[in-house]
């Protein structure tokens, strides 16, 4: 028996109906399998969203990390034609930064393999595309979740409402107030889907903006490397011969004196 003179008359799955004194049927509890499945899927999507955001945030943050202004130090070594120390400096940078890996690729191609700027530029572009592709990994999953989660929640609501109206037609009399519990539960899936979708959408756009900043820094840093190598190429080489006197007359006077 239930409080208020209501008696339990039917139980199907997890849907519990009770009959009041006036003979009307109301839904006391409604935990439909449809709502359980939809909410379970939304929970999985929310877990994936949080996991991907944290993992990608760490990856993108480390990609643009720069300590002690390595590029200025590398540029100084290149101007001094000290490619050995330049490789050591960029090697330390490449251990924790994707931008450092890009610069290391260019210096190695020039110092160890003797490639000129025309050959280094496409190599830097290809290496940059590979690094950016790694940074954008799994971002498409966030974009998909941001679109699928609200639709999945809406689907759960529609299926829940269809079930409620089917049960209304199976009974002789129903009051709208007696259906509020079932309708509310059907709407919860939409609320859950919107929450997951909004979080995934914000996370996706935030990470995309971070990746764009990394790409911008890669382009600027690679241009600095190309400029430094170009300056090294056109730098005048020091001559080991003894400098001649700047004034020819000085040499003639010396000869006449002798």
Short mmCIF file of C-alpha atoms in Angstrom, two decimals, residues 164-172 174:
data_model
loop_
_atom_site.label_atom_id
_atom_site.label_comp_id
_atom_site.label_asym_id
_atom_site.label_seq_id
_atom_site.Cartn_x
_atom_site.Cartn_y
_atom_site.Cartn_z
CA UNK A 164 4.13 8.74 -21.87
CA UNK A 165 1.44 9.39 -24.48
CA UNK A 166 1.19 5.70 -25.26
CA UNK A 167 0.45 5.00 -21.62
CA UNK A 168 -2.06 7.85 -21.54
CA UNK A 169 -4.02 6.25 -24.35
CA UNK A 170 -4.00 2.90 -22.54
CA UNK A 171 -5.84 4.32 -19.52
CA UNK A 172 -9.39 5.61 -19.32
CA UNK A 174 -5.45 10.76 -16.94
#
